mmCIF file of C-alpha atoms and ligand atoms in Angstrom:
data_model
loop_
_atom_site.group_PDB
_atom_site.id
_atom_site.type_symbol
_atom_site.label_atom_id
_atom_site.label_comp_id
_atom_site.label_asym_id
_atom_site.label_seq_id
_atom_site.Cartn_x
_atom_site.Cartn_y
_atom_site.Cartn_z
ATOM 1 C CA UNK A 1131 -16.795 -16.289 -12.984
ATOM 2 C CA UNK A 1132 -14.823 -13.082 -12.609
ATOM 3 C CA UNK A 1133 -13.406 -10.868 -15.301
ATOM 4 C CA UNK A 1134 -9.816 -9.629 -15.407
ATOM 5 C CA UNK A 1135 -8.118 -6.971 -17.475
ATOM 6 C CA UNK A 1136 -5.212 -8.132 -19.581
ATOM 7 C CA UNK A 1137 -3.458 -5.607 -21.811
ATOM 8 C CA UNK A 1138 -6.636 -3.568 -22.094
ATOM 9 C CA UNK A 1139 -8.964 -6.519 -22.835
ATOM 10 C CA UNK A 1140 -11.628 -7.841 -20.476
ATOM 11 C CA UNK A 1141 -11.296 -11.630 -20.328
ATOM 12 C CA UNK A 1142 -12.497 -14.427 -18.015
ATOM 13 C CA UNK A 1143 -10.118 -15.114 -15.081
ATOM 14 C CA UNK A 1144 -9.500 -18.681 -16.334
ATOM 15 C CA UNK A 1145 -8.153 -17.435 -19.662
ATOM 16 C CA UNK A 1146 -5.572 -15.087 -18.149
ATOM 17 C CA UNK A 1147 -2.167 -16.759 -18.574
ATOM 18 C CA UNK A 1148 1.381 -15.458 -18.184
ATOM 19 C CA UNK A 1149 4.388 -16.562 -20.234
ATOM 20 C CA UNK A 1150 7.193 -18.297 -18.275
ATOM 21 C CA UNK A 1151 9.590 -15.649 -19.581
ATOM 22 C CA UNK A 1152 7.504 -12.703 -18.446
ATOM 23 C CA UNK A 1153 10.024 -10.487 -16.638
ATOM 24 C CA UNK A 1154 7.638 -9.938 -13.757
ATOM 25 C CA UNK A 1155 7.532 -13.687 -13.203
ATOM 26 C CA UNK A 1156 11.306 -14.179 -13.570
ATOM 27 C CA UNK A 1157 12.810 -11.034 -12.043
ATOM 28 C CA UNK A 1158 9.988 -9.264 -10.239
ATOM 29 C CA UNK A 1159 10.644 -6.653 -12.930
ATOM 30 C CA UNK A 1160 7.480 -4.618 -12.681
ATOM 31 C CA UNK A 1161 5.332 -2.382 -10.545
ATOM 32 C CA UNK A 1162 1.892 -2.580 -8.983
ATOM 33 C CA UNK A 1163 -0.865 -0.735 -7.139
ATOM 34 C CA UNK A 1164 -3.807 -1.636 -4.926
ATOM 35 C CA UNK A 1165 -6.816 0.694 -4.887
ATOM 36 C CA UNK A 1166 -9.628 0.473 -2.331
ATOM 37 C CA UNK A 1167 -13.231 0.292 -3.506
ATOM 38 C CA UNK A 1168 -16.075 1.448 -1.238
ATOM 39 C CA UNK A 1169 -19.664 1.332 -2.463
ATOM 40 C CA UNK A 1170 -18.429 0.442 -5.937
ATOM 41 C CA UNK A 1171 -16.276 3.597 -6.141
ATOM 42 C CA UNK A 1172 -12.493 3.889 -6.088
ATOM 43 C CA UNK A 1173 -11.016 5.871 -3.208
ATOM 44 C CA UNK A 1174 -7.940 8.006 -4.071
ATOM 45 C CA UNK A 1175 -7.772 6.319 -7.489
ATOM 46 C CA UNK A 1176 -6.010 9.275 -9.091
ATOM 47 C CA UNK A 1177 -3.310 9.364 -6.437
ATOM 48 C CA UNK A 1178 -2.617 5.629 -6.795
ATOM 49 C CA UNK A 1179 -2.400 5.833 -10.565
ATOM 50 C CA UNK A 1180 -0.128 8.853 -10.381
ATOM 51 C CA UNK A 1181 2.155 6.881 -8.050
ATOM 52 C CA UNK A 1182 2.027 3.991 -10.554
ATOM 53 C CA UNK A 1183 3.171 6.374 -13.284
ATOM 54 C CA UNK A 1184 5.930 7.669 -10.990
ATOM 55 C CA UNK A 1185 7.107 4.101 -10.185
ATOM 56 C CA UNK A 1186 7.108 3.200 -13.881
ATOM 57 C CA UNK A 1187 9.199 6.289 -14.658
ATOM 58 C CA UNK A 1188 11.785 5.281 -12.040
ATOM 59 C CA UNK A 1189 12.404 1.908 -13.724
ATOM 60 C CA UNK A 1190 11.691 2.946 -17.327
ATOM 61 C CA UNK A 1191 8.619 0.869 -18.003
ATOM 62 C CA UNK A 1192 6.563 2.676 -20.619
ATOM 63 C CA UNK A 1193 2.882 2.754 -19.694
ATOM 64 C CA UNK A 1194 0.891 3.615 -22.780
ATOM 65 C CA UNK A 1195 -2.258 4.596 -20.841
ATOM 66 C CA UNK A 1196 -2.994 7.932 -19.227
ATOM 67 C CA UNK A 1197 -4.262 8.057 -15.642
ATOM 68 C CA UNK A 1198 -7.693 8.865 -17.013
ATOM 69 C CA UNK A 1199 -7.680 5.898 -19.429
ATOM 70 C CA UNK A 1200 -6.659 3.567 -16.607
ATOM 71 C CA UNK A 1201 -9.410 4.945 -14.352
ATOM 72 C CA UNK A 1202 -12.017 4.285 -17.041
ATOM 73 C CA UNK A 1203 -10.787 0.695 -17.546
ATOM 74 C CA UNK A 1204 -10.711 -0.020 -13.805
ATOM 75 C CA UNK A 1205 -14.187 1.466 -13.284
ATOM 76 C CA UNK A 1206 -15.485 -0.874 -15.961
ATOM 77 C CA UNK A 1207 -13.725 -3.854 -14.319
ATOM 78 C CA UNK A 1208 -15.324 -2.999 -10.961
ATOM 79 C CA UNK A 1209 -18.725 -2.716 -12.653
ATOM 80 C CA UNK A 1210 -18.382 -6.034 -14.508
ATOM 81 C CA UNK A 1211 -17.365 -7.851 -11.304
ATOM 82 C CA UNK A 1212 -20.075 -6.139 -9.301
ATOM 83 C CA UNK A 1213 -17.627 -5.115 -6.554
ATOM 84 C CA UNK A 1214 -19.281 -3.226 -3.700
ATOM 85 C CA UNK A 1215 -16.490 -3.181 -1.097
ATOM 86 C CA UNK A 1216 -13.146 -4.519 -2.234
ATOM 87 C CA UNK A 1217 -9.884 -3.794 -3.975
ATOM 88 C CA UNK A 1218 -8.511 -3.487 -7.474
ATOM 89 C CA UNK A 1219 -5.025 -4.934 -7.940
ATOM 90 C CA UNK A 1220 -3.039 -3.972 -11.033
ATOM 91 C CA UNK A 1221 0.486 -4.571 -12.240
ATOM 92 C CA UNK A 1222 2.694 -3.733 -15.183
ATOM 93 C CA UNK A 1223 5.727 -5.894 -15.955
ATOM 94 C CA UNK A 1224 8.466 -5.197 -18.467
ATOM 95 C CA UNK A 1225 6.913 -7.874 -20.702
ATOM 96 C CA UNK A 1226 8.114 -11.138 -22.181
ATOM 97 C CA UNK A 1227 11.493 -11.705 -23.857
ATOM 98 C CA UNK A 1228 14.379 -14.237 -23.704
ATOM 99 C CA UNK A 1229 15.870 -14.263 -20.196
ATOM 100 C CA UNK A 1230 18.605 -11.667 -19.717
ATOM 101 C CA UNK A 1231 19.032 -9.384 -16.705
ATOM 102 C CA UNK A 1232 19.453 -6.209 -18.757
ATOM 103 C CA UNK A 1233 16.353 -4.499 -20.132
ATOM 104 C CA UNK A 1234 15.380 -5.686 -23.645
ATOM 105 C CA UNK A 1235 16.848 -3.452 -26.333
ATOM 106 C CA UNK A 1236 14.063 -4.019 -28.860
ATOM 107 C CA UNK A 1237 10.481 -2.887 -28.365
ATOM 108 C CA UNK A 1238 8.831 -5.306 -25.916
ATOM 109 C CA UNK A 1239 5.348 -4.276 -24.821
ATOM 110 C CA UNK A 1240 4.753 -4.235 -21.050
ATOM 111 C CA UNK A 1241 2.274 -6.758 -19.666
ATOM 112 C CA UNK A 1242 -0.666 -5.138 -17.863
ATOM 113 C CA UNK A 1243 -3.105 -7.075 -15.710
ATOM 114 C CA UNK A 1244 -5.758 -5.990 -13.235
ATOM 115 C CA UNK A 1245 -8.300 -7.880 -11.186
ATOM 116 C CA UNK A 1246 -10.724 -7.221 -8.341
ATOM 117 C CA UNK A 1247 -11.364 -8.860 -4.994
ATOM 118 C CA UNK A 1248 -14.235 -8.295 -2.549
ATOM 119 C CA UNK A 1249 -12.990 -7.056 0.833
ATOM 120 C CA UNK A 1250 -14.843 -5.543 3.792
ATOM 121 C CA UNK A 1251 -13.371 -2.898 6.094
ATOM 122 C CA UNK A 1252 -11.307 -4.489 8.924
ATOM 123 C CA UNK A 1253 -13.769 -3.260 11.570
ATOM 124 C CA UNK A 1254 -12.533 -5.412 14.429
ATOM 125 C CA UNK A 1255 -8.885 -4.362 13.969
ATOM 126 C CA UNK A 1256 -9.929 -0.723 13.590
ATOM 127 C CA UNK A 1257 -11.833 -0.883 16.880
ATOM 128 C CA UNK A 1258 -9.487 -3.036 18.984
ATOM 129 C CA UNK A 1259 -6.067 -2.564 17.435
ATOM 130 C CA UNK A 1260 -3.472 -5.155 16.458
ATOM 131 C CA UNK A 1261 -0.130 -6.500 17.689
ATOM 132 C CA UNK A 1262 3.223 -5.993 15.993
ATOM 133 C CA UNK A 1263 6.826 -7.118 16.300
ATOM 134 C CA UNK A 1264 10.009 -5.294 15.298
ATOM 135 C CA UNK A 1265 12.293 -6.809 12.638
ATOM 136 C CA UNK A 1266 15.422 -5.639 10.884
ATOM 137 C CA UNK A 1267 14.760 -3.971 7.530
ATOM 138 C CA UNK A 1268 16.775 -6.124 5.115
ATOM 139 C CA UNK A 1269 15.340 -4.574 1.943
ATOM 140 C CA UNK A 1270 17.093 -2.597 -0.778
ATOM 141 C CA UNK A 1271 17.381 1.183 -0.793
ATOM 142 C CA UNK A 1272 14.697 1.988 -3.383
ATOM 143 C CA UNK A 1273 11.659 1.218 -1.270
ATOM 144 C CA UNK A 1274 10.007 4.330 -2.779
ATOM 145 C CA UNK A 1275 9.351 2.278 -5.943
ATOM 146 C CA UNK A 1276 6.220 0.142 -5.613
ATOM 147 C CA UNK A 1277 7.987 -2.797 -7.215
ATOM 148 C CA UNK A 1278 6.914 -6.425 -7.560
ATOM 149 C CA UNK A 1279 10.129 -7.411 -5.749
ATOM 150 C CA UNK A 1280 8.563 -8.026 -2.367
ATOM 151 C CA UNK A 1281 10.779 -10.764 -0.930
ATOM 152 C CA UNK A 1282 12.024 -8.621 1.979
ATOM 153 C CA UNK A 1283 8.455 -7.570 2.768
ATOM 154 C CA UNK A 1284 7.204 -11.152 2.458
ATOM 155 C CA UNK A 1285 9.890 -12.425 4.847
ATOM 156 C CA UNK A 1286 9.091 -9.665 7.346
ATOM 157 C CA UNK A 1287 5.338 -10.404 7.215
ATOM 158 C CA UNK A 1288 6.029 -14.119 7.688
ATOM 159 C CA UNK A 1289 7.905 -13.344 10.922
ATOM 160 C CA UNK A 1290 4.848 -11.431 12.132
ATOM 161 C CA UNK A 1291 2.571 -14.326 11.185
ATOM 162 C CA UNK A 1292 4.798 -16.782 13.063
ATOM 163 C CA UNK A 1293 4.653 -14.518 16.139
ATOM 164 C CA UNK A 1294 0.848 -14.366 15.839
ATOM 165 C CA UNK A 1295 1.060 -10.670 15.043
ATOM 166 C CA UNK A 1296 -0.547 -8.547 12.356
ATOM 167 C CA UNK A 1297 2.482 -6.570 11.240
ATOM 168 C CA UNK A 1298 6.264 -6.344 11.388
ATOM 169 C CA UNK A 1299 7.704 -2.910 12.106
ATOM 170 C CA UNK A 1300 11.006 -2.706 10.229
ATOM 171 C CA UNK A 1301 14.077 -0.798 11.407
ATOM 172 C CA UNK A 1302 17.337 0.149 9.747
ATOM 173 C CA UNK A 1303 20.201 1.043 12.114
ATOM 174 C CA UNK A 1304 17.691 1.452 14.960
ATOM 175 C CA UNK A 1305 15.564 3.874 12.911
ATOM 176 C CA UNK A 1306 11.999 2.721 12.246
ATOM 177 C CA UNK A 1307 11.297 2.749 8.507
ATOM 178 C CA UNK A 1308 7.873 1.214 7.796
ATOM 179 C CA UNK A 1309 5.771 -1.912 8.168
ATOM 180 C CA UNK A 1310 6.020 -4.902 5.820
ATOM 181 C CA UNK A 1311 2.946 -3.575 3.999
ATOM 182 C CA UNK A 1312 2.111 -0.336 5.804
ATOM 183 C CA UNK A 1313 3.499 2.954 7.083
ATOM 184 C CA UNK A 1314 4.159 3.261 10.819
ATOM 185 C CA UNK A 1315 3.254 6.224 12.996
ATOM 186 C CA UNK A 1316 3.843 7.223 16.611
ATOM 187 C CA UNK A 1317 2.190 9.875 18.742
ATOM 188 C CA UNK A 1318 4.080 11.431 21.645
ATOM 189 C CA UNK A 1319 2.827 14.443 23.616
ATOM 190 C CA UNK A 1320 0.236 15.186 20.882
ATOM 191 C CA UNK A 1321 2.842 15.186 18.088
ATOM 192 C CA UNK A 1322 2.143 12.729 15.280
ATOM 193 C CA UNK A 1323 5.229 11.363 13.550
ATOM 194 C CA UNK A 1324 6.103 9.131 10.599
ATOM 195 C CA UNK A 1325 9.276 8.501 8.550
ATOM 196 C CA UNK A 1326 9.983 11.126 5.905
ATOM 197 C CA UNK A 1327 9.152 10.162 2.320
ATOM 198 C CA UNK A 1328 12.552 9.146 0.946
ATOM 199 C CA UNK A 1329 14.026 6.052 -0.715
ATOM 200 C CA UNK A 1330 13.704 3.935 2.454
ATOM 201 C CA UNK A 1331 9.904 3.850 2.531
ATOM 202 C CA UNK A 1332 6.943 3.730 0.223
ATOM 203 C CA UNK A 1333 5.146 7.065 0.382
ATOM 204 C CA UNK A 1334 1.744 5.565 1.165
ATOM 205 C CA UNK A 1335 -1.321 7.205 -0.317
ATOM 206 C CA UNK A 1336 -3.009 6.688 3.063
ATOM 207 C CA UNK A 1337 0.075 8.264 4.691
ATOM 208 C CA UNK A 1338 -0.236 11.313 2.429
ATOM 209 C CA UNK A 1339 -3.950 11.629 3.219
ATOM 210 C CA UNK A 1340 -3.256 11.485 6.955
ATOM 211 C CA UNK A 1341 -0.556 14.184 6.714
ATOM 212 C CA UNK A 1342 -3.022 16.337 4.756
ATOM 213 C CA UNK A 1343 -5.764 15.758 7.356
ATOM 214 C CA UNK A 1344 -3.423 16.662 10.239
ATOM 215 C CA UNK A 1345 -2.343 19.870 8.527
ATOM 216 C CA UNK A 1346 -5.940 20.849 7.753
ATOM 217 C CA UNK A 1347 -7.128 20.074 11.274
ATOM 218 C CA UNK A 1348 -4.217 21.841 12.977
ATOM 219 C CA UNK A 1349 -2.787 18.629 14.483
ATOM 220 C CA UNK A 1350 0.990 18.686 14.919
ATOM 221 C CA UNK A 1351 2.516 16.306 12.371
ATOM 222 C CA UNK A 1352 6.183 15.669 11.607
ATOM 223 C CA UNK A 1353 7.522 13.689 8.652
ATOM 224 C CA UNK A 1354 10.682 12.754 10.483
ATOM 225 C CA UNK A 1355 12.253 9.377 11.219
ATOM 226 C CA UNK A 1356 12.086 8.102 14.798
ATOM 227 C CA UNK A 1357 14.006 5.435 16.681
ATOM 228 C CA UNK A 1358 13.007 2.067 18.136
ATOM 229 C CA UNK A 1359 13.328 3.754 21.521
ATOM 230 C CA UNK A 1360 10.785 6.427 20.478
ATOM 231 C CA UNK A 1361 8.478 3.626 19.320
ATOM 232 C CA UNK A 1362 8.690 1.819 22.664
ATOM 233 C CA UNK A 1363 8.166 5.097 24.516
ATOM 234 C CA UNK A 1364 5.214 6.322 22.382
ATOM 235 C CA UNK A 1365 1.801 7.278 23.765
ATOM 236 C CA UNK A 1366 0.119 5.770 20.706
ATOM 237 C CA UNK A 1367 1.235 3.750 17.675
ATOM 238 C CA UNK A 1368 -0.692 3.042 14.509
ATOM 239 C CA UNK A 1369 -0.176 1.811 10.976
ATOM 240 C CA UNK A 1370 -1.686 3.030 7.737
ATOM 241 C CA UNK A 1371 -2.393 1.397 4.400
ATOM 242 C CA UNK A 1372 -4.987 1.204 1.672
ATOM 243 C CA UNK A 1373 -6.615 -1.921 3.064
ATOM 244 C CA UNK A 1374 -5.940 -1.319 6.784
ATOM 245 C CA UNK A 1375 -6.760 2.444 6.820
ATOM 246 C CA UNK A 1376 -5.744 3.796 10.273
ATOM 247 C CA UNK A 1377 -5.189 0.652 12.370
ATOM 248 C CA UNK A 1378 -4.103 1.084 16.004
ATOM 249 C CA UNK A 1379 -1.099 -0.943 17.216
ATOM 250 C CA UNK A 1380 -1.677 -1.804 20.863
ATOM 251 C CA UNK A 1381 1.330 -4.002 21.513
ATOM 252 C CA UNK A 1382 4.892 -4.179 20.201
ATOM 253 C CA UNK A 1383 7.055 -7.258 20.882
ATOM 254 C CA UNK A 1384 4.432 -8.473 23.353
ATOM 255 C CA UNK A 1385 4.629 -5.281 25.432
ATOM 256 C CA UNK A 1386 1.541 -3.030 25.566
ATOM 257 C CA UNK A 1387 1.850 0.409 23.943
ATOM 258 C CA UNK A 1388 1.265 2.835 26.868
ATOM 259 C CA UNK A 1389 -1.897 1.532 28.581
ATOM 260 C CA UNK A 1390 -2.505 -1.026 25.839
ATOM 261 C CA UNK A 1391 -5.765 0.710 24.854
ATOM 262 C CA UNK A 1392 -6.527 2.313 21.499
ATOM 263 C CA UNK A 1393 -5.384 5.959 21.831
ATOM 264 C CA UNK A 1394 -7.642 9.007 21.586
ATOM 265 C CA UNK A 1395 -5.645 10.766 18.833
ATOM 266 C CA UNK A 1396 -5.656 7.577 16.767
ATOM 267 C CA UNK A 1397 -9.459 7.454 17.137
ATOM 268 C CA UNK A 1398 -9.703 11.084 16.047
ATOM 269 C CA UNK A 1399 -7.616 10.330 12.944
ATOM 270 C CA UNK A 1400 -9.780 7.292 12.189
ATOM 271 C CA UNK A 1401 -12.874 9.528 12.309
ATOM 272 C CA UNK A 1402 -11.357 12.127 9.986
ATOM 273 C CA UNK A 1403 -10.182 9.416 7.614
ATOM 274 C CA UNK A 1404 -13.637 7.845 7.538
ATOM 275 C CA UNK A 1405 -15.102 11.257 6.676
ATOM 276 C CA UNK A 1406 -12.735 11.451 3.677
ATOM 277 C CA UNK A 1407 -13.971 8.071 2.461
ATOM 278 C CA UNK A 1408 -17.616 9.079 2.915
ATOM 279 C CA UNK A 1409 -17.065 12.370 1.066
ATOM 280 C CA UNK A 1410 -15.649 10.415 -1.880
ATOM 281 C CA UNK A 1411 -17.619 7.165 -1.920
ATOM 282 C CA UNK A 1412 -20.744 7.694 0.179
ATOM 283 C CA UNK A 1413 -21.841 6.289 3.553
ATOM 284 C CA UNK A 1414 -19.855 3.340 4.937
ATOM 285 C CA UNK A 1415 -20.287 1.198 8.021
HETATM 286 N N1 PMP B 694 4.626 0.584 2.750
HETATM 287 C C1 PMP B 694 4.616 -0.609 2.128
HETATM 288 C C2 PMP B 694 5.868 -1.407 2.055
HETATM 289 C C3 PMP B 694 3.420 -1.095 1.556
HETATM 290 O O1 PMP B 694 3.401 -2.274 0.927
HETATM 291 C C4 PMP B 694 2.235 -0.333 1.689
HETATM 292 C C5 PMP B 694 0.930 -0.853 1.145
HETATM 293 N N2 PMP B 694 0.837 -0.657 -0.213
HETATM 294 C C6 PMP B 694 2.302 0.913 2.333
HETATM 295 C C7 PMP B 694 3.514 1.340 2.855
HETATM 296 C C8 PMP B 694 1.084 1.787 2.454
HETATM 297 O O2 PMP B 694 0.792 2.380 1.224
HETATM 298 P P1 PMP B 694 -0.697 2.789 0.817
HETATM 299 O O3 PMP B 694 -1.209 3.668 1.896
HETATM 300 O O4 PMP B 694 -0.525 3.508 -0.467
HETATM 301 O O5 PMP B 694 -1.465 1.520 0.686
#
């Protein structure tokens, strides 16, 4: 039986219940984060919790915990559930009150839950790459907020699933924005490129790490939007996310990317990224 965190209390999974008028349940009015756990340790935990605080600030949900307090609670949750490799999922909603679109005017405490899930590294995808399709980005224009409103993302991922693909690459007016649950990157003539961090994408923690790695290693990196045409014409394409790390994309819309093999620069970035994980969490396979 696993343990979950509910408003700061550790309780058995079976006892965790949500009210039908919780605003997260009714409106998707809340925010969330997913943190990777390797060898029982959180990777980039601080960065994720700082982004959580930033998201909460953008929609005025008051989180009464500091980043440090949250880290301590999540570490304890990981310990209690004996998670070796996995994830911690957490969300804050605006709490429970009679249904009304506007924020409650009286003090309503946010609802905080967190739980863990065992998950191994996606070794096969990392080694062989995955397929993707392109889909129109039909989402709103505050994709920088890691909100529970994921309907656009869910619909995009479903299209990928129906096409037997791993990810949907979304575009807005022929500009590639991001994946349904990842950031998208291209490499052309040794230059590594991903959409700038603005309101049309989520500024992935993995994305930020990769930019940092490129800058440190002297690899040319540009945070600059690119077109569908650039995507089709790229030497290499990959996606990044907490659970997928640096995953090569070897075909787009059923057409191989360049030779259809995993690219050398992508492999180099995978190696650097793995070193970051090892430096933080110890040896991984
Ligand atoms: N964009 C979207 C829409 C996502 O859902 C995710 C996954 N959380 C990402 C990008 C990648 O973010 P991160 O590297 O922080 O997991």
